[in-house]
Every structure is written in structure tokens, then in C-alpha cells.
Coordinates of C-alpha atoms in Angstrom, one line a residue:
X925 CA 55.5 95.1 163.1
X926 CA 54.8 91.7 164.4
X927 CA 57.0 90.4 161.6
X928 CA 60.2 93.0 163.1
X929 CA 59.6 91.6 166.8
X930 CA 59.2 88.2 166.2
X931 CA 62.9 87.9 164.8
X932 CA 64.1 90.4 167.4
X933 CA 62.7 87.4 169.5
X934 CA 64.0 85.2 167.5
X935 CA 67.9 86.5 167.9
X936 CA 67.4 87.2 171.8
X937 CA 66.3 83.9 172.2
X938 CA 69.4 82.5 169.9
X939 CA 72.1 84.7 171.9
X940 CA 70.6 83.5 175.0
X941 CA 70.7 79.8 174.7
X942 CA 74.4 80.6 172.6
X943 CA 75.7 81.1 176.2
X944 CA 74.6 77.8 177.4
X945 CA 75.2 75.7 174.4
X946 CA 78.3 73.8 174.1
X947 CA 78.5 73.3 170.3
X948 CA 75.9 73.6 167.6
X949 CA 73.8 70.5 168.4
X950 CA 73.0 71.7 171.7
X951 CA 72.1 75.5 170.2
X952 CA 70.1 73.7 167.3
X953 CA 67.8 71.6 170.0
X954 CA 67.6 74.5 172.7
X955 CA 66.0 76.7 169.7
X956 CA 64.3 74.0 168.7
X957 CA 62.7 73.2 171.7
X958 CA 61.6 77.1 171.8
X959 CA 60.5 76.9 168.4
X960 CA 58.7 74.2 167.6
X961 CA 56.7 75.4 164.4
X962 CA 59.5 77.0 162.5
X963 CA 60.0 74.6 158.9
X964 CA 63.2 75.5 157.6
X965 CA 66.0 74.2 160.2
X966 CA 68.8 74.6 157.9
X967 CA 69.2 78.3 158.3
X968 CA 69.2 77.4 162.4
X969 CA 72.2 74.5 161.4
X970 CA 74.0 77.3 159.8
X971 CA 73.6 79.8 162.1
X972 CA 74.7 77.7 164.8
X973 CA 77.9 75.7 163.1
X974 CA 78.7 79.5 162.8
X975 CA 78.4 81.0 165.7
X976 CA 80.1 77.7 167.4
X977 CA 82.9 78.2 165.1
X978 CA 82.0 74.9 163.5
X979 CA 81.9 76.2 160.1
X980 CA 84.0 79.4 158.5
X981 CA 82.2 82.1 156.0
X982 CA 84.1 82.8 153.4

């Protein structure tokens, strides 16, 4: 269970900090800042050039 509430966490924390981000570098250190110990940043680069609009999905 700590596993499921961690990323629920994880994904409040991301929407929050969405709202005051201006592009993806400024989402990227926000969560970063948050998260200090997480070791795989390119799924947080993704995630963010996405959600900015900085990179299209198929």
C-alpha cells in the first residue's frame, strides 16, 4: 500500500507544481526539489515536455 500512496503523492505533487510551472524546466526542478532521491529523471523530463506541450505522443 505504501507503494499505491507514494505515486498518488507523487502525481498530486506533479499537478500541483504543473500550475506554477511555466514550461518543463521549471516542473522538472520544482519536482526535483520535492524529490530529491528519485534516480530515474527521464520519466520526470517526459512527463513534463508533455504535460507543457513541449513534446507530442504519437
Amino acid at each position: 500500500m505504501a507503494a499505491v500512496n507514494f505515486i498518488r503523492d507523487y502525481f498530486l505533487a506533479f499537478e500541483d507544481e504543473n500550475g506554477g510551472a511555466m514550461n518543463s524546466a521549471e516542473l522538472i526542478e520544482a519536482m526535483s526539489r520535492r524529490y530529491l532521491d528519485l534516480t530515474r529523471p527521464g520519466c520526470l523530463e517526459l512527463g513534463a515536455k508533455v504535460v507543457k506541450g513541449e513534446l507530442k505522443l504519437g
